[in-house]
CSV table of C-alpha atoms in Angstrom, one decimal:
chain,number,residue,atom,x,y,z
A,1,MET,CA,78.1,53.3,70.5
A,2,ARG,CA,78.5,54.2,66.8
A,3,ASN,CA,79.8,50.7,66.1
A,4,ASN,CA,76.8,49.2,67.8
A,5,SER,CA,74.4,51.4,65.8
A,6,ARG,CA,76.1,50.3,62.5
A,7,LYS,CA,75.8,46.7,63.6
A,8,ASN,CA,72.2,47.1,64.5
A,9,TYR,CA,71.5,48.9,61.2
A,10,ARG,CA,73.2,46.1,59.1
A,11,ARG,CA,71.3,43.5,61.2
A,12,ARG,CA,68.0,45.3,60.4
A,13,ARG,CA,68.9,45.5,56.7
A,14,ARG,CA,69.6,41.8,56.6
A,15,ASN,CA,66.4,40.9,58.5
A,16,THR,CA,64.4,43.2,56.2
A,17,GLY,CA,66.0,41.6,53.1
A,18,ALA,CA,65.3,38.1,54.3
A,19,SER,CA,61.7,39.1,55.1
A,20,GLN,CA,61.3,40.5,51.6
A,21,ILE,CA,62.8,37.3,50.1
A,22,LYS,CA,60.5,35.2,52.2
A,23,LEU,CA,57.5,37.3,51.2
A,24,VAL,CA,58.4,37.0,47.5
A,25,GLY,CA,58.7,33.3,47.9
A,26,ILE,CA,55.3,33.0,49.6
A,27,VAL,CA,53.7,35.2,46.9
A,28,ALA,CA,55.4,33.0,44.2
A,29,VAL,CA,54.1,29.8,45.9
A,30,ILE,CA,50.6,31.4,46.1
A,31,VAL,CA,50.7,32.4,42.4
A,32,VAL,CA,51.8,28.9,41.4
A,33,ILE,CA,49.1,27.3,43.5
A,34,ALA,CA,46.5,29.7,41.9
A,35,ILE,CA,47.7,28.9,38.4
A,36,ILE,CA,47.5,25.1,39.2
A,37,ILE,CA,44.0,25.6,40.5
A,38,VAL,CA,42.9,27.6,37.4
A,39,ILE,CA,44.4,25.0,35.1
A,40,SER,CA,42.8,22.2,37.0
A,41,CYS,CA,39.4,24.0,36.8
A,42,LEU,CA,39.8,24.6,33.1
A,43,ASN,CA,40.7,21.0,32.5
A,44,LYS,CA,37.7,19.8,34.5
A,45,ALA,CA,35.4,22.1,32.6
A,46,LYS,CA,36.8,20.8,29.3
A,47,LYS,CA,36.4,17.2,30.4
A,48,ASP,CA,32.8,17.9,31.6
A,49,SER,CA,32.1,19.6,28.3
A,50,ASN,CA,33.5,16.6,26.3
A,51,LYS,CA,31.6,14.2,28.5
A,52,ALA,CA,28.4,16.1,27.8
A,53,LYS,CA,29.2,16.0,24.1
A,54,ASP,CA,30.0,12.3,24.2
A,55,THR,CA,26.9,11.6,26.2
A,56,GLY,CA,24.9,13.5,23.6
A,57,VAL,CA,26.5,11.5,20.8
A,58,ALA,CA,26.0,8.3,22.7
A,59,THR,CA,22.4,9.2,23.2
A,60,GLU,CA,21.9,10.0,19.6
A,61,ASN,CA,23.6,6.7,18.6
A,62,VAL,CA,21.4,4.7,21.0
A,63,THR,CA,18.4,6.4,19.6
A,64,ALA,CA,19.5,5.7,16.1
A,65,VAL,CA,20.2,2.0,16.9
A,66,THR,CA,16.8,1.8,18.7
A,67,GLU,CA,15.1,3.3,15.7
A,68,GLN,CA,16.9,0.9,13.4
A,69,VAL,CA,16.0,-2.1,15.5
A,70,SER,CA,12.4,-0.9,15.7
A,71,GLU,CA,12.3,-0.5,11.9
A,72,THR,CA,13.8,-4.0,11.5
A,73,GLU,CA,11.3,-5.5,13.9
A,74,GLU,CA,8.5,-3.6,12.1
A,75,ALA,CA,9.8,-5.0,8.8
A,76,LYS,CA,9.7,-8.5,10.2
A,77,GLU,CA,6.1,-8.1,11.4
A,78,PRO,CA,4.2,-11.0,9.8
A,79,PHE,CA,1.5,-10.1,7.3
A,80,VAL,CA,-1.7,-11.4,9.1
A,81,PRO,CA,-4.9,-10.7,7.0
A,82,LYS,CA,-8.1,-10.7,9.0
A,83,GLU,CA,-11.6,-11.9,8.2
A,84,SER,CA,-14.4,-9.6,9.1
A,85,ASP,CA,-18.2,-9.4,8.8
A,86,ALA,CA,-17.6,-8.0,5.3
A,87,THR,CA,-15.6,-11.1,4.2
A,88,ALA,CA,-17.6,-12.7,1.4
A,89,ALA,CA,-18.2,-16.4,1.2
A,90,ILE,CA,-17.4,-17.7,-2.2
A,91,GLY,CA,-19.9,-20.4,-3.3
A,92,ASP,CA,-20.2,-23.0,-6.0
A,93,GLU,CA,-20.1,-20.4,-8.7
A,94,LEU,CA,-16.3,-20.9,-8.5
A,95,GLU,CA,-15.1,-24.2,-9.8
A,96,SER,CA,-11.9,-24.2,-7.6
A,97,SER,CA,-12.3,-25.9,-4.3
A,98,TYR,CA,-10.1,-23.5,-2.4
A,99,ALA,CA,-9.9,-19.7,-2.8
A,100,VAL,CA,-9.0,-16.5,-1.1
A,101,VAL,CA,-8.8,-12.9,-2.1
A,102,ILE,CA,-6.8,-10.5,0.2
A,103,ASP,CA,-6.6,-6.8,0.2
A,104,GLU,CA,-2.9,-6.1,0.8
A,105,GLN,CA,-3.4,-2.5,1.8
A,106,ASP,CA,-5.7,-3.0,4.8
A,107,GLY,CA,-4.8,-6.6,5.4
A,108,THR,CA,-8.4,-7.9,5.2
A,109,VAL,CA,-9.7,-11.1,3.7
A,110,VAL,CA,-12.1,-9.9,1.1
A,111,ALA,CA,-13.5,-13.3,0.1
A,112,GLY,CA,-12.8,-16.9,0.8
A,113,LYS,CA,-13.7,-20.5,0.1
A,114,ASN,CA,-12.1,-23.2,2.4
A,115,ALA,CA,-9.3,-20.7,2.7
A,116,HIS,CA,-7.9,-22.3,5.9
A,117,GLU,CA,-8.4,-25.9,4.8
A,118,LYS,CA,-5.3,-28.0,4.2
A,119,MET,CA,-4.5,-28.5,0.5
A,120,TYR,CA,-1.4,-29.4,-1.5
A,121,PRO,CA,0.4,-26.4,-3.1
A,122,ALA,CA,2.1,-28.2,-6.0
A,123,SER,CA,4.5,-25.8,-7.8
A,124,MET,CA,3.1,-22.8,-5.8
A,125,THR,CA,5.7,-24.2,-3.4
A,126,LYS,CA,8.3,-22.6,-5.6
A,127,VAL,CA,7.3,-19.1,-4.4
A,128,MET,CA,8.7,-20.0,-1.0
A,129,THR,CA,11.7,-21.6,-2.8
A,130,VAL,CA,12.7,-18.3,-4.5
A,131,LEU,CA,11.8,-16.3,-1.4
A,132,VAL,CA,14.2,-18.2,0.8
A,133,ALA,CA,16.9,-18.4,-1.8
A,134,ALA,CA,16.6,-14.7,-2.7
A,135,GLU,CA,16.8,-13.5,0.9
A,136,GLN,CA,19.8,-15.7,1.6
A,137,ALA,CA,21.6,-14.6,-1.6
A,138,GLU,CA,21.0,-10.9,-0.7
A,139,LYS,CA,22.2,-11.4,2.8
A,140,ASN,CA,25.4,-13.2,1.7
A,141,ALA,CA,26.1,-10.6,-1.0
A,142,ILE,CA,25.6,-7.6,1.3
A,143,ASP,CA,27.6,-9.1,4.2
A,144,ALA,CA,30.5,-9.9,1.8
A,145,ALA,CA,30.4,-6.3,0.4
A,146,LYS,CA,30.4,-4.8,3.9
A,147,ASN,CA,33.6,-6.7,4.8
A,148,GLU,CA,35.3,-4.9,1.9
A,149,ASN,CA,33.7,-1.4,2.0
A,150,THR,CA,31.9,0.7,4.6
A,151,GLU,CA,29.7,2.2,1.9
A,152,ILE,CA,27.9,0.0,-0.6
A,153,ASP,CA,25.4,0.3,-3.4
A,154,ARG,CA,22.9,-2.4,-2.3
A,155,GLN,CA,21.3,-2.7,-5.7
A,156,ALA,CA,24.6,-3.0,-7.5
A,157,VAL,CA,25.8,-5.6,-5.0
A,158,ILE,CA,22.7,-7.7,-5.6
A,159,GLU,CA,22.9,-7.3,-9.4
A,160,ASN,CA,26.5,-8.5,-9.2
A,161,LYS,CA,25.4,-11.5,-7.1
A,162,LEU,CA,22.8,-12.5,-9.7
A,163,ASN,CA,25.6,-12.6,-12.3
A,164,GLU,CA,27.4,-15.3,-10.2
A,165,ILE,CA,27.8,-18.5,-12.2
A,166,VAL,CA,26.1,-21.6,-11.0
A,167,THR,CA,26.9,-25.1,-12.3
A,168,ILE,CA,23.8,-27.3,-12.9
A,169,THR,CA,24.4,-30.6,-11.2
A,170,ARG,CA,23.5,-34.1,-12.1
A,171,GLU,CA,21.7,-34.4,-8.8
A,172,ALA,CA,19.3,-31.6,-9.8
A,173,THR,CA,18.7,-32.8,-13.3
A,174,ASP,CA,18.2,-36.4,-12.1
A,175,TYR,CA,15.7,-35.3,-9.4
A,176,SER,CA,13.7,-33.4,-12.0
A,177,TYR,CA,13.8,-36.4,-14.5
A,178,VAL,CA,12.9,-39.0,-11.9
A,179,HIS,CA,9.9,-37.0,-10.6
A,180,ASP,CA,8.7,-36.1,-14.2
A,181,CYS,CA,8.9,-32.4,-13.4
A,182,SER,CA,8.5,-29.5,-15.8
A,183,THR,CA,12.0,-28.3,-16.7
A,184,THR,CA,13.8,-25.1,-17.7
A,185,GLY,CA,15.9,-27.1,-20.1
A,186,PHE,CA,19.3,-26.8,-18.3
A,187,LEU,CA,21.7,-29.7,-18.7
A,188,ASP,CA,24.0,-31.4,-16.3
A,189,GLY,CA,27.2,-29.4,-16.0
A,190,GLU,CA,25.8,-26.3,-17.7
A,191,GLN,CA,27.1,-23.1,-16.2
A,192,VAL,CA,24.5,-20.3,-16.0
A,193,PRO,CA,24.1,-17.0,-14.1
A,194,LEU,CA,22.2,-17.3,-10.8
A,195,ARG,CA,19.5,-15.0,-12.2
A,196,ASP,CA,18.7,-17.6,-14.9
A,197,VAL,CA,18.2,-20.2,-12.1
A,198,PHE,CA,15.7,-17.9,-10.4
A,199,ASN,CA,13.8,-17.3,-13.6
A,200,GLY,CA,14.0,-20.9,-14.6
A,201,THR,CA,12.4,-21.9,-11.2
A,202,ILE,CA,9.3,-19.6,-11.8
A,203,LEU,CA,8.6,-19.0,-15.4
A,204,PRO,CA,8.6,-22.6,-16.8
A,205,SER,CA,8.4,-24.0,-13.2
A,206,GLY,CA,11.7,-25.8,-13.8
A,207,GLY,CA,12.2,-28.7,-11.4
A,208,GLU,CA,16.0,-28.8,-12.0
A,209,SER,CA,16.2,-25.0,-11.4
A,210,ALA,CA,14.3,-25.2,-8.1
A,211,TYR,CA,16.4,-28.1,-6.9
A,212,GLN,CA,19.6,-26.3,-7.9
A,213,LEU,CA,18.5,-23.2,-6.0
A,214,ALA,CA,18.2,-25.4,-2.9
A,215,LEU,CA,21.7,-26.8,-3.4
A,216,TYR,CA,23.2,-23.5,-4.2
A,217,THR,CA,21.6,-21.9,-1.1
A,218,ALA,CA,22.0,-24.5,1.6
A,219,GLY,CA,24.2,-27.3,0.2
A,220,SER,CA,21.5,-29.9,0.3
A,221,MET,CA,17.8,-30.2,-0.3
A,222,GLU,CA,17.2,-31.3,3.3
A,223,ALA,CA,19.0,-28.2,4.8
A,224,PHE,CA,17.1,-25.9,2.4
A,225,VAL,CA,13.7,-27.5,3.3
A,226,ASP,CA,14.6,-26.7,7.0
A,227,MET,CA,15.1,-23.1,5.9
A,228,MET,CA,11.7,-23.1,4.1
A,229,ASN,CA,9.9,-24.3,7.2
A,230,GLN,CA,11.8,-21.8,9.4
A,231,LYS,CA,10.6,-19.1,7.0
A,232,ALA,CA,7.0,-20.4,7.3
A,233,ALA,CA,7.3,-20.1,11.1
A,234,GLU,CA,8.7,-16.6,10.7
A,235,LEU,CA,5.7,-15.6,8.6
A,236,GLY,CA,3.3,-17.0,11.3
A,237,ILE,CA,2.0,-19.9,9.2
A,238,GLY,CA,4.2,-22.7,10.6
A,239,GLN,CA,1.3,-24.5,12.1
A,240,SER,CA,-0.6,-24.9,8.9
A,241,THR,CA,2.1,-25.0,6.2
A,242,HIS,CA,4.9,-27.5,5.9
A,243,PHE,CA,7.4,-28.3,3.2
A,244,THR,CA,9.3,-31.4,2.3
A,245,ASN,CA,10.9,-30.4,-1.0
A,246,PRO,CA,11.5,-27.1,-2.9
A,247,VAL,CA,9.9,-28.2,-6.1
A,248,GLY,CA,6.3,-29.0,-5.1
A,249,ILE,CA,6.4,-32.7,-5.6
A,250,TYR,CA,3.4,-34.3,-4.0
A,251,ASP,CA,4.0,-35.5,-0.4
A,252,GLU,CA,1.5,-35.8,2.4
A,253,ASN,CA,3.7,-33.5,4.4
A,254,ASN,CA,4.2,-30.9,1.7
A,255,TYR,CA,1.0,-28.9,2.4
A,256,SER,CA,-0.4,-25.5,2.9
A,257,THR,CA,-3.6,-23.5,2.7
A,258,ALA,CA,-4.9,-20.9,0.3
A,259,TYR,CA,-4.6,-18.3,3.0
A,260,ASP,CA,-1.0,-19.3,3.8
A,261,MET,CA,0.0,-19.2,0.1
A,262,ALA,CA,-1.3,-15.6,0.0
A,263,VAL,CA,0.9,-14.7,3.0
A,264,ILE,CA,4.0,-16.3,1.2
A,265,MET,CA,3.2,-14.4,-2.0
A,266,GLN,CA,2.9,-11.1,-0.2
A,267,ALA,CA,6.3,-11.6,1.4
A,268,ALA,CA,7.8,-12.6,-2.0
A,269,MET,CA,6.5,-9.5,-3.7
A,270,GLN,CA,8.3,-7.3,-1.1
A,271,ASP,CA,11.6,-8.8,-2.2
A,272,ASP,CA,13.2,-7.2,-5.2
A,273,ILE,CA,14.6,-10.4,-6.8
A,274,CYS,CA,11.3,-12.3,-6.2
A,275,LYS,CA,9.1,-9.5,-7.5
A,276,THR,CA,11.1,-9.3,-10.7
A,277,VAL,CA,11.1,-13.0,-11.3
A,278,LEU,CA,7.4,-13.4,-10.5
A,279,SER,CA,6.5,-10.5,-12.8
A,280,ASN,CA,8.5,-11.5,-15.8
A,281,HIS,CA,6.2,-12.6,-18.7
A,282,THR,CA,9.1,-13.9,-20.8
A,283,TYR,CA,12.8,-14.3,-20.3
A,284,SER,CA,15.9,-15.4,-22.3
A,285,THR,CA,18.7,-17.2,-20.5
A,286,ALA,CA,22.4,-16.4,-21.2
A,287,ALA,CA,24.0,-18.2,-24.1
A,288,THR,CA,26.1,-21.3,-23.1
A,289,PRO,CA,27.9,-24.0,-25.1
A,290,GLN,CA,24.9,-26.2,-24.4
A,291,HIS,CA,22.4,-23.5,-25.5
A,292,PRO,CA,24.3,-21.0,-27.7
A,293,GLU,CA,21.0,-19.5,-28.8
A,294,ASN,CA,19.6,-19.1,-25.3
A,295,LEU,CA,16.5,-20.7,-23.8
A,296,ASN,CA,13.4,-18.6,-24.2
A,297,ILE,CA,11.0,-19.2,-21.3
A,298,SER,CA,7.5,-17.8,-20.4
A,299,ASN,CA,5.1,-17.4,-17.5
A,300,LEU,CA,2.0,-18.6,-19.4
A,301,PHE,CA,-0.4,-17.6,-16.6
A,302,LEU,CA,0.6,-13.9,-16.9
A,303,ARG,CA,0.6,-14.0,-20.7
A,304,ARG,CA,-2.9,-15.6,-20.8
A,305,ILE,CA,-4.6,-13.7,-18.1
A,306,GLU,CA,-3.7,-10.2,-19.4
A,307,ASP,CA,-6.1,-10.6,-22.3
A,308,LYS,CA,-8.9,-11.6,-20.0
A,309,MET,CA,-8.8,-9.0,-17.3
A,310,THR,CA,-11.5,-6.3,-17.6
A,311,SER,CA,-9.8,-4.0,-15.0
A,312,GLY,CA,-6.6,-3.9,-13.1
A,313,GLU,CA,-3.4,-5.8,-14.0
A,314,VAL,CA,-2.0,-9.1,-12.7
A,315,ILE,CA,1.7,-8.3,-12.2
A,316,GLY,CA,3.0,-11.5,-10.6
A,317,ALA,CA,1.9,-15.1,-10.5
A,318,LYS,CA,2.9,-18.8,-10.1
A,319,THR,CA,0.9,-21.8,-11.1
A,320,GLY,CA,1.0,-25.4,-10.0
A,321,PHE,CA,-0.5,-28.8,-10.7
A,322,VAL,CA,-0.4,-32.3,-9.1
A,323,ASN,CA,-3.3,-34.7,-9.2
A,324,GLN,CA,-4.0,-34.1,-5.5
A,325,SER,CA,-4.3,-30.3,-5.8
A,326,GLY,CA,-5.7,-29.9,-9.3
A,327,ASN,CA,-4.8,-26.8,-11.2
A,328,CYS,CA,-3.8,-24.0,-8.7
A,329,ALA,CA,-2.3,-20.6,-8.8
A,330,VAL,CA,-1.3,-17.6,-6.7
A,331,SER,CA,-1.3,-14.2,-8.2
A,332,TYR,CA,-0.9,-10.5,-7.3
A,333,GLU,CA,-3.0,-7.8,-8.8
A,334,LYS,CA,-2.8,-4.0,-9.0
A,335,ALA,CA,-6.4,-2.9,-9.3
A,336,ALA,CA,-7.6,0.1,-11.3
A,337,SER,CA,-7.8,2.1,-8.1
A,338,GLY,CA,-4.1,1.4,-7.4
A,339,LYS,CA,-4.8,-1.0,-4.5
A,340,THR,CA,-3.1,-4.3,-4.5
A,341,TYR,CA,-4.7,-7.7,-4.0
A,342,ILE,CA,-3.5,-11.3,-3.7
A,343,CYS,CA,-5.6,-14.2,-5.0
A,344,VAL,CA,-5.0,-17.9,-4.5
A,345,THR,CA,-7.1,-20.8,-5.9
A,346,ALA,CA,-6.7,-24.6,-6.0
A,347,GLY,CA,-8.7,-27.5,-7.3
A,348,ALA,CA,-9.6,-26.3,-10.8
A,349,SER,CA,-10.0,-28.9,-13.5
A,350,SER,CA,-7.7,-27.2,-16.1
A,351,GLY,CA,-5.2,-24.5,-16.4
A,352,TRP,CA,-7.6,-22.3,-18.3
A,353,HIS,CA,-10.3,-22.7,-15.7
A,354,CYS,CA,-7.8,-21.7,-13.1
A,355,ILE,CA,-7.1,-18.5,-15.0
A,356,GLU,CA,-10.8,-17.8,-15.4
A,357,ASN,CA,-11.3,-18.3,-11.7
A,358,HIS,CA,-8.7,-15.6,-10.9
A,359,VAL,CA,-10.3,-13.3,-13.5
A,360,TYR,CA,-13.7,-13.8,-11.9
A,361,LEU,CA,-12.5,-13.2,-8.4
A,362,TYR,CA,-10.6,-10.1,-9.3
A,363,ASN,CA,-13.4,-8.6,-11.3
A,364,THR,CA,-15.9,-9.5,-8.6
A,365,TYR,CA,-14.1,-8.6,-5.4
A,366,THR,CA,-11.5,-6.0,-6.1
A,367,LYS,CA,-11.8,-2.4,-6.9
């Protein structure tokens, strides 16, 4: 009996020990499972948190891109001045056959005379030439800089671009000579900074400079003219303005209107390069072996009109002349009130009469 009791006792001890071990194992498994569940929950919470943050950043980025696109689209909105009941009809008191005065601030046509009638822009064409060339030069310079750096100084990049050396070609000088154009004075093979070519196009209305800008920008005159007409379409004037050359040589298909030339001038004055060039009264080119003492060039319209204005200041201008257009000009005035206006005339009998017509229109219709 005693042996049986001992055996039963040992058997119970073994069973109890096994049960305890089994219980500990179950508890351990439960603890491990619990830990796994907790870790899983923490990871899920972290992922959800990161996802929320990423979504927030993505939303902010989309918003920023949307705003940038909106700003870009807004910047590309064409300038479309409107006539109104208050638009004055300019009569025979003005010698020029075509004229328009536009208030840039509110986009209204203040006064007009045959403003939408077809006319030949002569060298006013060069405003579109420098606008297209400047925009392309700026784009190329900024794109190149962005490939090298993530952060760029836009103004410094453009200034550096304007220092780029351009070689004047025989093609450009021959074109200017054959068509009896006004010239800057550059010679075949002369190497000059790009900024000199821009100024040479506007101030003395250099035919070789305008042609060289076309070659520099697009590789050929034909390709550049396509860019000019694309820009006209972008400005919303493609139906009434068309170009066949960058100089303003007479051609039946190189035409515009006084109104359209005002739209082109407004776009040009929003561009830093164009505004500077159109506003320069005088300019000295860089010294070269061909011109060691520089070339000194002038915008005679700006120099002559400043003494005749009774109020306001004309801060940018480009003249033109071919027999078919008479003396013409487009100018940009800052009035005494601080408002800005654009004036275009064509069909005057002389350069002085053209200037006097602008003075009359500004003094009569701007404030």
